[in-house]
CSV table of C-alpha atoms and ligand atoms in Angstrom, one decimal:
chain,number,residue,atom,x,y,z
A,1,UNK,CA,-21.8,146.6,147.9
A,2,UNK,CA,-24.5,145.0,150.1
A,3,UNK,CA,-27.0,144.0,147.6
A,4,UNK,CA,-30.9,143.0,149.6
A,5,UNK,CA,-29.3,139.1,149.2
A,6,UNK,CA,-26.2,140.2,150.0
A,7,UNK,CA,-27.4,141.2,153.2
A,8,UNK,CA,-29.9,138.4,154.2
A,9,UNK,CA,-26.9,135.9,154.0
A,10,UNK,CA,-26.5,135.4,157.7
A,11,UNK,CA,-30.3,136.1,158.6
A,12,UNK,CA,-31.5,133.0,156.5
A,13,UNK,CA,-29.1,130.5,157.8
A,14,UNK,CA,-29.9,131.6,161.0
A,15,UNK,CA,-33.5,131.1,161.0
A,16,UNK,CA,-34.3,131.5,165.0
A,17,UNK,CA,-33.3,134.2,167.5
A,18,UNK,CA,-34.1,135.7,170.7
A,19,UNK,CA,-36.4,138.6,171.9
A,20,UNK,CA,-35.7,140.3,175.1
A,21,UNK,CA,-38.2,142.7,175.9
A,22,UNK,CA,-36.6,144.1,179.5
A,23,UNK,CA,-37.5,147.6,180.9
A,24,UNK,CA,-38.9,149.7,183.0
A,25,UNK,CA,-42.2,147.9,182.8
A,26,UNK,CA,-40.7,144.8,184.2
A,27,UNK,CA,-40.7,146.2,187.8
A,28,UNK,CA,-43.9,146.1,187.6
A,29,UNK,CA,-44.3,142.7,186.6
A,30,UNK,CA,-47.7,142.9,184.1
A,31,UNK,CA,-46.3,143.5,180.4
A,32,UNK,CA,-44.6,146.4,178.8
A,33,UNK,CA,-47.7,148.1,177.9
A,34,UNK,CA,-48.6,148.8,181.3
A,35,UNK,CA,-47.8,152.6,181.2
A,36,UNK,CA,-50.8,153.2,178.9
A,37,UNK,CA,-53.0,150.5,179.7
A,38,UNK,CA,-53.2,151.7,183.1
A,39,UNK,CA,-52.9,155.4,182.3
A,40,UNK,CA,-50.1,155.8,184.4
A,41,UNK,CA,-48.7,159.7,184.0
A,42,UNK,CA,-45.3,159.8,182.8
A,43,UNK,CA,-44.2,161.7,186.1
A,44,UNK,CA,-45.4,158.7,188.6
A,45,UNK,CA,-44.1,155.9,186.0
A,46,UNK,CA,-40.3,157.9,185.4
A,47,UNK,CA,-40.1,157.1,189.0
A,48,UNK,CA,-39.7,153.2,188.2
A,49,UNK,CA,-36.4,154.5,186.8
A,50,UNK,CA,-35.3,155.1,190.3
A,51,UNK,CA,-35.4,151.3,191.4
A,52,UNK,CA,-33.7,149.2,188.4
A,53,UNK,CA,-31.0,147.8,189.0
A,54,UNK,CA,-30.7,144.6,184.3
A,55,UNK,CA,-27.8,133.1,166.9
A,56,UNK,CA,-29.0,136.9,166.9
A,57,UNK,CA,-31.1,138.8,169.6
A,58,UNK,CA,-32.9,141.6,169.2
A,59,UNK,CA,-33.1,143.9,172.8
A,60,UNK,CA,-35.7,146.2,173.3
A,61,UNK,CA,-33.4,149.3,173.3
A,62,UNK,CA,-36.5,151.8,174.2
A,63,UNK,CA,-40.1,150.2,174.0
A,64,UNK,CA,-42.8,153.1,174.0
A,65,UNK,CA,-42.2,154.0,177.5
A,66,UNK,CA,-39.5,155.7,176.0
A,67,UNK,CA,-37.0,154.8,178.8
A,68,UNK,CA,-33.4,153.9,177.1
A,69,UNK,CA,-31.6,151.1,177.9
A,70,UNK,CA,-28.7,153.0,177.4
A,71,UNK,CA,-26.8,156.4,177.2
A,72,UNK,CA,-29.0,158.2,175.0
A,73,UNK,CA,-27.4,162.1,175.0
A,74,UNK,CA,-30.8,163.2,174.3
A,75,UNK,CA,-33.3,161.7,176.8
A,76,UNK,CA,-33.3,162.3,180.6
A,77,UNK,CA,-34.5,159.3,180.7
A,78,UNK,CA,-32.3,157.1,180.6
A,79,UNK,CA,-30.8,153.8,182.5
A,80,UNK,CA,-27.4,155.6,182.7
A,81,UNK,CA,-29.0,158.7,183.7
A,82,UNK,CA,-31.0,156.7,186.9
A,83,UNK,CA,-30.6,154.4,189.4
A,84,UNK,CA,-29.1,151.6,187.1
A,85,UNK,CA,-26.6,154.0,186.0
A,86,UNK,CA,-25.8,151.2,183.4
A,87,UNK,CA,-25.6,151.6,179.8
A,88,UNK,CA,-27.0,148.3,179.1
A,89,UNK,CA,-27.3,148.5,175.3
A,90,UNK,CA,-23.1,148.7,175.4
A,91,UNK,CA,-23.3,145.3,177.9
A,92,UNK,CA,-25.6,143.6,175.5
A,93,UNK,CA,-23.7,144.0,172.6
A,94,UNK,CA,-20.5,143.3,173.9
A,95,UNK,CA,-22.1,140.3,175.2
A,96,UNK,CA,-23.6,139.1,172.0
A,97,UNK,CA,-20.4,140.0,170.1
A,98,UNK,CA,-18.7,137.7,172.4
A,99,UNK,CA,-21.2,134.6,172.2
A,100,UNK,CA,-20.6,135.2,168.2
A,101,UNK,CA,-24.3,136.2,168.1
A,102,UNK,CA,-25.7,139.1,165.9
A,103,UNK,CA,-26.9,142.2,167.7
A,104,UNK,CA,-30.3,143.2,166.5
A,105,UNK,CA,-31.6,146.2,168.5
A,106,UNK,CA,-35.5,146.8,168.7
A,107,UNK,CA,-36.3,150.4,168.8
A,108,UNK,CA,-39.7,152.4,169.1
A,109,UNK,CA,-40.9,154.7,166.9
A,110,UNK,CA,-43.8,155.7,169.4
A,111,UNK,CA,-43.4,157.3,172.8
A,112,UNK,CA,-46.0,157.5,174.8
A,113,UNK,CA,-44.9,160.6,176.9
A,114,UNK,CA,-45.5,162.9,174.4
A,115,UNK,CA,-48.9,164.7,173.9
A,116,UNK,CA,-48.1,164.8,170.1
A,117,UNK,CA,-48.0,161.5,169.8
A,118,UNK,CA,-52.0,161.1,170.5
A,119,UNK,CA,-53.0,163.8,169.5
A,120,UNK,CA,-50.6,165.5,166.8
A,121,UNK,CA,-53.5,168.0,165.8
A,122,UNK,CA,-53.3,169.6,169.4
A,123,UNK,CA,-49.8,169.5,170.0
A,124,UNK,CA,-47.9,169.8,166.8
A,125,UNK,CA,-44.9,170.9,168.2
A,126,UNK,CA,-45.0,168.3,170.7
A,127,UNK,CA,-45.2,165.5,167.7
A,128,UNK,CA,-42.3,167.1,166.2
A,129,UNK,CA,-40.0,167.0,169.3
A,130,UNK,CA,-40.5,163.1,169.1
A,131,UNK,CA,-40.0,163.0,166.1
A,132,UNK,CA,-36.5,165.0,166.3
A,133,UNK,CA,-35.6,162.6,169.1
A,134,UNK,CA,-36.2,159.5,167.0
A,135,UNK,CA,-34.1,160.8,164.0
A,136,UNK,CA,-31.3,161.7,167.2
A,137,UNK,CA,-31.3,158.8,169.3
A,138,UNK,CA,-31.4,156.1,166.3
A,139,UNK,CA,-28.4,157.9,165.1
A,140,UNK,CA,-26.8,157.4,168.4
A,141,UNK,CA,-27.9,153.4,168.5
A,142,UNK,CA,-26.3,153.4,164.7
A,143,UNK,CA,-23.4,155.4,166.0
A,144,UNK,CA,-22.0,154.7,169.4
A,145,UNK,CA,-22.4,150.7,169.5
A,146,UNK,CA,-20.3,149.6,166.6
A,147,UNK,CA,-21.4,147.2,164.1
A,148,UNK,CA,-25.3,146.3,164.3
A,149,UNK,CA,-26.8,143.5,162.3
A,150,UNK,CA,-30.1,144.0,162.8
A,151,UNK,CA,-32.8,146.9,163.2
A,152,UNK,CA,-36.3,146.0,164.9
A,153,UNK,CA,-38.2,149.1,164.3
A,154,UNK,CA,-41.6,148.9,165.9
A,155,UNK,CA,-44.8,151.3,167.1
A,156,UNK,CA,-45.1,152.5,163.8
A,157,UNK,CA,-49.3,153.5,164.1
A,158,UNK,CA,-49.8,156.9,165.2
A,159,UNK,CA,-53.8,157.0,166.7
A,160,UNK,CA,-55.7,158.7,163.7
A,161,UNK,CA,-53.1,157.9,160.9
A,162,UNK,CA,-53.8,155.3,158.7
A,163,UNK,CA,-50.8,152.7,158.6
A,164,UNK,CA,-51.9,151.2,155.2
A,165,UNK,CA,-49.0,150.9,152.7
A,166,UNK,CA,-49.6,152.3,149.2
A,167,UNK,CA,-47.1,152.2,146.6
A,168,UNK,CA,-44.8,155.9,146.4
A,169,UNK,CA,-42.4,156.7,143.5
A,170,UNK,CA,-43.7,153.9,141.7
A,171,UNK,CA,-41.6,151.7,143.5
A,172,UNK,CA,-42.0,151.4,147.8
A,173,UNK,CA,-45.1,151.0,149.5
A,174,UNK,CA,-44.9,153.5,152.0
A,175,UNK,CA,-47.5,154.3,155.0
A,176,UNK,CA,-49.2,157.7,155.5
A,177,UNK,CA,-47.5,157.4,159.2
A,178,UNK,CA,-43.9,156.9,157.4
A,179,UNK,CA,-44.6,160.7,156.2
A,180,UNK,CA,-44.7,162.0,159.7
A,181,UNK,CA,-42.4,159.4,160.6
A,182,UNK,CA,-39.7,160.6,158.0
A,183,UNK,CA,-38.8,157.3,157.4
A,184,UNK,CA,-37.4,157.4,154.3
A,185,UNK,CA,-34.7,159.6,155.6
A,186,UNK,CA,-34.5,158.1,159.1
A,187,UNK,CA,-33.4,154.3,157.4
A,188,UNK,CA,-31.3,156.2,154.7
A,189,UNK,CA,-29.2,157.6,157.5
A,190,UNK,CA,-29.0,154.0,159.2
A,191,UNK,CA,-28.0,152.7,155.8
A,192,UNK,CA,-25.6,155.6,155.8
A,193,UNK,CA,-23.8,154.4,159.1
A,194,UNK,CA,-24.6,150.9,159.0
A,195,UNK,CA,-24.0,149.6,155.5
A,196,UNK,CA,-24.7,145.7,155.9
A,197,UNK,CA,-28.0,146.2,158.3
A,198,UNK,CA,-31.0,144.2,157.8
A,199,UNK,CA,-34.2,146.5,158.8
A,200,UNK,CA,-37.5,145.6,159.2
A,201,UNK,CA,-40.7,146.6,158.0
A,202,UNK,CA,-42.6,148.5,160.9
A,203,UNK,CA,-41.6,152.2,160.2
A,204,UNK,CA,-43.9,152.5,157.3
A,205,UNK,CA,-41.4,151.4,154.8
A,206,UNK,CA,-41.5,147.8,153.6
A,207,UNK,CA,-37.6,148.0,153.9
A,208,UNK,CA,-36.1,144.3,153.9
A,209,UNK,CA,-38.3,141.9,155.8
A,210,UNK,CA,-42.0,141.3,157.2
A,211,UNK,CA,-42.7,140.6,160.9
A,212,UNK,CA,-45.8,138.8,161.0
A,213,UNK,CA,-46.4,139.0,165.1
A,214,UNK,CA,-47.7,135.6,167.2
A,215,UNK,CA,-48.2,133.7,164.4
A,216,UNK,CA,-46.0,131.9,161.2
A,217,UNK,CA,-47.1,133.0,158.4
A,218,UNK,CA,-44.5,132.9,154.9
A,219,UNK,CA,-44.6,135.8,153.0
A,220,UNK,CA,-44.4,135.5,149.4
A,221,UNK,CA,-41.5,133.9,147.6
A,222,UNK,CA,-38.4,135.6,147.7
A,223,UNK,CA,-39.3,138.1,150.7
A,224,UNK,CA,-37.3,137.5,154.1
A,225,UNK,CA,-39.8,136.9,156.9
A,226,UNK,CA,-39.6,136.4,160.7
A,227,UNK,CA,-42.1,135.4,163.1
A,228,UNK,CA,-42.4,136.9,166.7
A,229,UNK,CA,-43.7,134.8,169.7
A,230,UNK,CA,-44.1,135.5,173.2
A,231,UNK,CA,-43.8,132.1,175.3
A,232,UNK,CA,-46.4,132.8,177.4
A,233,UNK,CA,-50.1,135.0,176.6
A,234,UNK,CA,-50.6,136.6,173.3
A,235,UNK,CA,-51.2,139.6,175.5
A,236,UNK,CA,-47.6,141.1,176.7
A,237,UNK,CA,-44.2,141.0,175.9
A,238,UNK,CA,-42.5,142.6,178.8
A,239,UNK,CA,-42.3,140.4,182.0
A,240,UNK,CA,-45.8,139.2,183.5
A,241,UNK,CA,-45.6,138.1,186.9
A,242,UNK,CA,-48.5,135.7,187.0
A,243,UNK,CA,-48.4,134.2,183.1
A,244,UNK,CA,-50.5,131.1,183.4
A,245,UNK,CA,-50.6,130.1,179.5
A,246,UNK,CA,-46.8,129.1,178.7
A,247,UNK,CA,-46.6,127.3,175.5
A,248,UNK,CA,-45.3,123.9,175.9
A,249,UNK,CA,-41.2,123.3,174.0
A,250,UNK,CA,-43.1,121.0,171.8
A,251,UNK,CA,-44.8,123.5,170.9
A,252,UNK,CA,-42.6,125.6,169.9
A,253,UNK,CA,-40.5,123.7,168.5
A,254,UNK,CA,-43.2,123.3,166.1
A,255,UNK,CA,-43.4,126.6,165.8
A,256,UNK,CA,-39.7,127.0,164.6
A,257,UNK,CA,-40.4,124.2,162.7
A,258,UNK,CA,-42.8,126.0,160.4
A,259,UNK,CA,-41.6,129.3,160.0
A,260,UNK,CA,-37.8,126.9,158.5
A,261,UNK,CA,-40.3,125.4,156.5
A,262,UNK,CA,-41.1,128.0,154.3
A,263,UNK,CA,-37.8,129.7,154.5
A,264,UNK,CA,-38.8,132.5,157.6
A,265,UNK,CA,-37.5,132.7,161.4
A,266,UNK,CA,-38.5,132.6,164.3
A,267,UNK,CA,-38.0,135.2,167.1
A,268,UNK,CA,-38.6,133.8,170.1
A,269,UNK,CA,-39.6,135.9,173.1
A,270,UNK,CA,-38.5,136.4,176.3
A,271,UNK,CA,-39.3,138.8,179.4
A,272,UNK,CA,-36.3,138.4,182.1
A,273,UNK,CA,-37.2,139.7,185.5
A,274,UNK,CA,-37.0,143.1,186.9
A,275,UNK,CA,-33.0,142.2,187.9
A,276,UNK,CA,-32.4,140.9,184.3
A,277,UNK,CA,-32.4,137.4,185.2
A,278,UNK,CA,-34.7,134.9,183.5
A,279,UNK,CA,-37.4,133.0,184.9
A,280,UNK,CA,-37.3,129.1,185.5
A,281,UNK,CA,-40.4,129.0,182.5
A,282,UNK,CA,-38.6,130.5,180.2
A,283,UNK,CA,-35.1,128.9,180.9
A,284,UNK,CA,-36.3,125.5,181.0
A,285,UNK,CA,-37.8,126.1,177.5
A,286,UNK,CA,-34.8,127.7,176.1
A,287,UNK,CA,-32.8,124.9,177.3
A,288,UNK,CA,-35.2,122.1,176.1
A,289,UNK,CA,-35.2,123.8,172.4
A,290,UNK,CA,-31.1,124.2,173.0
A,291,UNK,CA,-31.2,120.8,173.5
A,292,UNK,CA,-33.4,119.5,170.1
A,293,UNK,CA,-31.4,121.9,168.2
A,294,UNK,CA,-28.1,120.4,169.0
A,295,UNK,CA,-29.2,116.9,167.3
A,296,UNK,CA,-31.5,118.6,164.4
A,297,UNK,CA,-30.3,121.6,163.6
A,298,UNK,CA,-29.0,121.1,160.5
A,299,UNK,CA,-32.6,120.8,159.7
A,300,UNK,CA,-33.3,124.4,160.9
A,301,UNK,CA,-30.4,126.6,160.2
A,302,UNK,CA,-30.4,128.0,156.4
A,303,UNK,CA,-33.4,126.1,155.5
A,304,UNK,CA,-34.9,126.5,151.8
A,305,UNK,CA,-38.6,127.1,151.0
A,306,UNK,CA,-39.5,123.7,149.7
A,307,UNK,CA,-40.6,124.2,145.6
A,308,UNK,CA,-44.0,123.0,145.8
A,309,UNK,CA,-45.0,123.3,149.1
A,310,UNK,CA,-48.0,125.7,149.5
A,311,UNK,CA,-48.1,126.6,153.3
A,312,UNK,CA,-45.2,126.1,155.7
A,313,UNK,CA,-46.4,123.2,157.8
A,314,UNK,CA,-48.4,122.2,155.3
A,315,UNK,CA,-46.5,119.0,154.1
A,316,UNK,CA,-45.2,115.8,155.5
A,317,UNK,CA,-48.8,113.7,155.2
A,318,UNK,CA,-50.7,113.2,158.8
A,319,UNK,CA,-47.5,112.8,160.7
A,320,UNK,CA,-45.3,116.3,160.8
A,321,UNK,CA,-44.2,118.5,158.4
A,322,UNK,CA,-40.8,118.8,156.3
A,323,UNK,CA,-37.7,121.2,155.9
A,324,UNK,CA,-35.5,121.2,152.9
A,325,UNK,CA,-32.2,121.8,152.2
A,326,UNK,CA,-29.5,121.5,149.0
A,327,UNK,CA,-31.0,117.6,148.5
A,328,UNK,CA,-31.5,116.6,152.0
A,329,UNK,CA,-35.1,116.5,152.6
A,330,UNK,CA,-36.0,116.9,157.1
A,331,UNK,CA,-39.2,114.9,158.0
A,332,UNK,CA,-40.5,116.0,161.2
A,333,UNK,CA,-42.3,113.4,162.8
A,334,UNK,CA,-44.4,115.4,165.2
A,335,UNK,CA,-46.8,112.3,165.3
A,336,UNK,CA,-45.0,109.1,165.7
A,337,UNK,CA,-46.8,106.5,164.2
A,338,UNK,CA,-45.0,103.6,165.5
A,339,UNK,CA,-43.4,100.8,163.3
A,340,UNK,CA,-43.8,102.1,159.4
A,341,UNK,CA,-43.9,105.8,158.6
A,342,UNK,CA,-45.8,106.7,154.9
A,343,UNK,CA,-45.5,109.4,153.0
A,344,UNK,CA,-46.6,110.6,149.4
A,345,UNK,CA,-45.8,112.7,146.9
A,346,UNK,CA,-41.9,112.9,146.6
A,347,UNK,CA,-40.8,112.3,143.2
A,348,UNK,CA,-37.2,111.7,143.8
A,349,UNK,CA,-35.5,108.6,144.7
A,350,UNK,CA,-34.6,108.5,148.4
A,351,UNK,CA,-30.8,107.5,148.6
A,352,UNK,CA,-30.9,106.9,152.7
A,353,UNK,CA,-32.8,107.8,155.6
A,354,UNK,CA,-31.5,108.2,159.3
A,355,UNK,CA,-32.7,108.9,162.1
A,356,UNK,CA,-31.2,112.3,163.8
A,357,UNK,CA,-31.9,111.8,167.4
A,358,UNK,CA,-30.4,108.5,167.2
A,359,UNK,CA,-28.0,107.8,164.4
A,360,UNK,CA,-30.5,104.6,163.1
A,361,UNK,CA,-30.5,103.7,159.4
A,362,UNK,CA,-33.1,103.3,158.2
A,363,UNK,CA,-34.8,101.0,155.8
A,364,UNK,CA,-36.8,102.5,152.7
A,365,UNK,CA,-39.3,101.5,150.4
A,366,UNK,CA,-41.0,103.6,147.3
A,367,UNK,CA,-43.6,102.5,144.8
A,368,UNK,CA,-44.2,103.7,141.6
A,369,UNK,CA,-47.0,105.5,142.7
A,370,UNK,CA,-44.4,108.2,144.5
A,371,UNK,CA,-45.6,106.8,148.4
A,372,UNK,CA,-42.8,106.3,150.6
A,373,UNK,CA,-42.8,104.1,153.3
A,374,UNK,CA,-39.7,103.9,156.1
A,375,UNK,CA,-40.1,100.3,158.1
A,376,UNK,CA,-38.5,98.7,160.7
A,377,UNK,CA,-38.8,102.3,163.0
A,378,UNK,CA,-39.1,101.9,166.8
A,379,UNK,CA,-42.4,101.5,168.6
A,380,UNK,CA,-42.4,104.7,170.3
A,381,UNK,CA,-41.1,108.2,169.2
A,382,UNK,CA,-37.2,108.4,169.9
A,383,UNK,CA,-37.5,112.1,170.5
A,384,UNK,CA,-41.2,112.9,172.4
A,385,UNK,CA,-40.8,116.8,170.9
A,386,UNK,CA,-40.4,116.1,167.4
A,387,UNK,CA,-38.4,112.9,165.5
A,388,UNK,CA,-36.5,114.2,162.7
A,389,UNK,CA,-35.6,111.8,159.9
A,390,UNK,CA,-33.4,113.0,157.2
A,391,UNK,CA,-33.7,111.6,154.0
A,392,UNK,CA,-31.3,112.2,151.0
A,393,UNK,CA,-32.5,112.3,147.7
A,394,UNK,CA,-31.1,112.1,144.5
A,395,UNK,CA,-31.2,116.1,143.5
A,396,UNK,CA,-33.4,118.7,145.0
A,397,UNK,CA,-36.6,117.9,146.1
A,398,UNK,CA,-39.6,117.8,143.8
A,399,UNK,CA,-42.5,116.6,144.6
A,400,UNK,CA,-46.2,115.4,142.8
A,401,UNK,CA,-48.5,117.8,142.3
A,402,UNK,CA,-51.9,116.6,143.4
A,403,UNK,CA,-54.0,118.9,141.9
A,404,UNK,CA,-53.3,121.4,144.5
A,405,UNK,CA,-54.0,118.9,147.0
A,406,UNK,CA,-51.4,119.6,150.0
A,407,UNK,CA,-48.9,116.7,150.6
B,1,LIG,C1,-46.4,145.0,169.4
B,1,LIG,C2,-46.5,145.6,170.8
B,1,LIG,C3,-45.2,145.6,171.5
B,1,LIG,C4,-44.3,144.5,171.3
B,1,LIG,C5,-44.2,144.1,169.8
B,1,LIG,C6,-43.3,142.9,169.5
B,1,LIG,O1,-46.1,145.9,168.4
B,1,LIG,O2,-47.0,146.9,170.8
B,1,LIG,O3,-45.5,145.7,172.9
B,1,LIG,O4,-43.0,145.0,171.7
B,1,LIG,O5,-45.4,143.9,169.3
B,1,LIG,O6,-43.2,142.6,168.2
């Protein structure tokens, strides 16, 4: 059956994917919360429905506009049922299915069109009809698409309800919003229908994984993790015209970098234009990071959490930080430091060292003391993003404990 590890297989070794936030919001341009950051009635912002056109990926199947990016039988509002007239959920899959990727759909718990949903004290009945049409339409994402790898659940606060787990049945933490949720049921049925699926942890349930949002932080050992990132502002997922702070690829790389590091992914962000296609920002990035990956990915996909390590990015001395893998040890050299690159702390012997981005041997030297130093490196970094040097030990790494010292 599919055990929790059974069904992390695929999700560890792949270690980054892409976010696609597209919807109705992207018309206008300024972030997918724009509806209720703007107070714009759900009459006057259904008519944006009139003028669309649109390793794993997770698509924002219906953010908390509550416009579906595909044939929902229970929603007017739809992009089958407006101007689009496209189901795009069924393009998207098929697409992803085709590029060999896995098809993670994002879905929102909240919708913002319903009274209930801010103020379920006033309008209990109109809470309960969104609640009916989450339990419907995720059974129609679970149903009508084939095989899905991956659900992102998210919008799981409801205003007044606290969201803080506490431990039910002895065994799952469970929110107070997971009650009126009816979560528990709602992920049994996608279990039900979807026996190998990962889900996340944002309707109230811890479920299989923790998404720690705009920022890489592990969870403990043992728990799956993924980090979310927008490229651009903290502020807004959805496509934001005038985005002034992009992050540079070296950047996030690093980012990437990290999350492998202690074992977690990274789900990286992006917002295409109101037509679906993606902006030059975003492109050039991907293509960049398409570009390191190609050399050094073997130092990203199916990664290990390091035994020793504290923090991801937390090792590697002053110049980078490290990945691991089977006995292979990945030293990111985010700092070049020109001829002779030190490091302490590894307690195995290092067998060989290359360099990825360039194929050069390199020469090793260890003293007793468990410092390493590789000589005889170029003058200036081979790759200006992030050098990777793999070195191969003798057995899985282990490194000197310095009195809780980080490496
Ligand atoms: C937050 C935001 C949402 C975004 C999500 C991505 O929960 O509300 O707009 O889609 O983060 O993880």
């Amino acid at each position: 059956m599919f055990t929790y590890q059974k069904r992390m297989v695929w999700f560890n070794q792949a270690r980054f994917g892409m976010f696609i936030h597209w919807g109705l919001y992207s018309l206008l341009g300024r972030g997918e919360w724009t509806m209720l950051m703007e107070r714009i009635p759900p009459d006057e912002y259904a008519k944006l429905a009139d003028q669309s056109g649109m390793k794993y990926m997770v698509l924002t199947t219906r953010h908390h506009d509550g416009f579906c990016l595909y044939d929902s039988k229970i929603s007017d509002f739809t992009s089958v049922k407006t101007a689009a007239q496209r189901d795009f959920v069924a393009e998207y899959v098929k697409s992803c299915r085709k590029a060999g990727m896995k098809v993670g759909l994002y879905y929102s718990l909240a919708d913002w069109r319903f009274p209930g949903y801010f103020n379920l004290k006033k309008y209990p009945d109109s809470f309960k009809a969104m609640v009916k049409q989450l339990h419907g339409q995720v059974r129609e994402l679970m149903t009508n698409y084939g095989k899905i790898d991956y659900l992102f659940y998210d919008g799981e606060w409801i205003p007044g309800v606290p969201t803080a787990r506490t431990m039910e049945d002895g065994k799952v933490m469970a929110s107070e919003s997971s009650k009126l949720w009816r979560s528990k049921e709602l992920n049994r049925m996608v279990r039900s229908l979807q026996p190998g699926i990962i889900i996340n942890n944002r309707s109230g349930l811890d479920e299989d994984m923790d998404t720690p949002e705009q920022t890489v932080t592990a969870s403990k050992a043992g728990r799956a993790w993924e980090s979310c990132m927008t490229m651009g502002d903290f502020c807004g997922w959805g496509y934001i015209k005038n985005n002034p702070n992009f992050k540079t690829t070296t950047q996030l790389i690093q980012y990437l970098v990290t999350a492998a590091g202690g074992a977690g992914n990274y789900l990286l962000n992006i917002g295409p234009k109101p037509d679906g296609t993606i902006r030059e920002e975003e492109r050039s990035r991907l293509k960049e990071i398409g570009k390191w990956m190609k050399v050094n990915g073997e130092s990203i996909y199916d990664s290990e959490k390091a035994p020793g390590v504290p923090a991801p990015g937390w090792s590697g001395g002053m110049l980078g930080t490290i990945t691991t893998k089977g006995n292979n040890l990945y030293w990111h050299i985010l700092r070049w430091p020109g001829e002779t690159a030190s490091m302490p702390g590894i307690k195995n012997k290092v067998l060989s060292a290359v360099i990825l981005a360039t194929g050069q041997k390199v020469k090793i030297e260890q003293d007793k003391d468990g410092r390493l130093f590789l000589t005889g490196l170029p003058q200036e970094p081979p790759d200006r993003n992030n050098t990777v040097i793999k070195l191969k030990l003798d057995g899985k790494p282990k490194f000197i404990d310095y009195a809780g010292i980080p490496l």
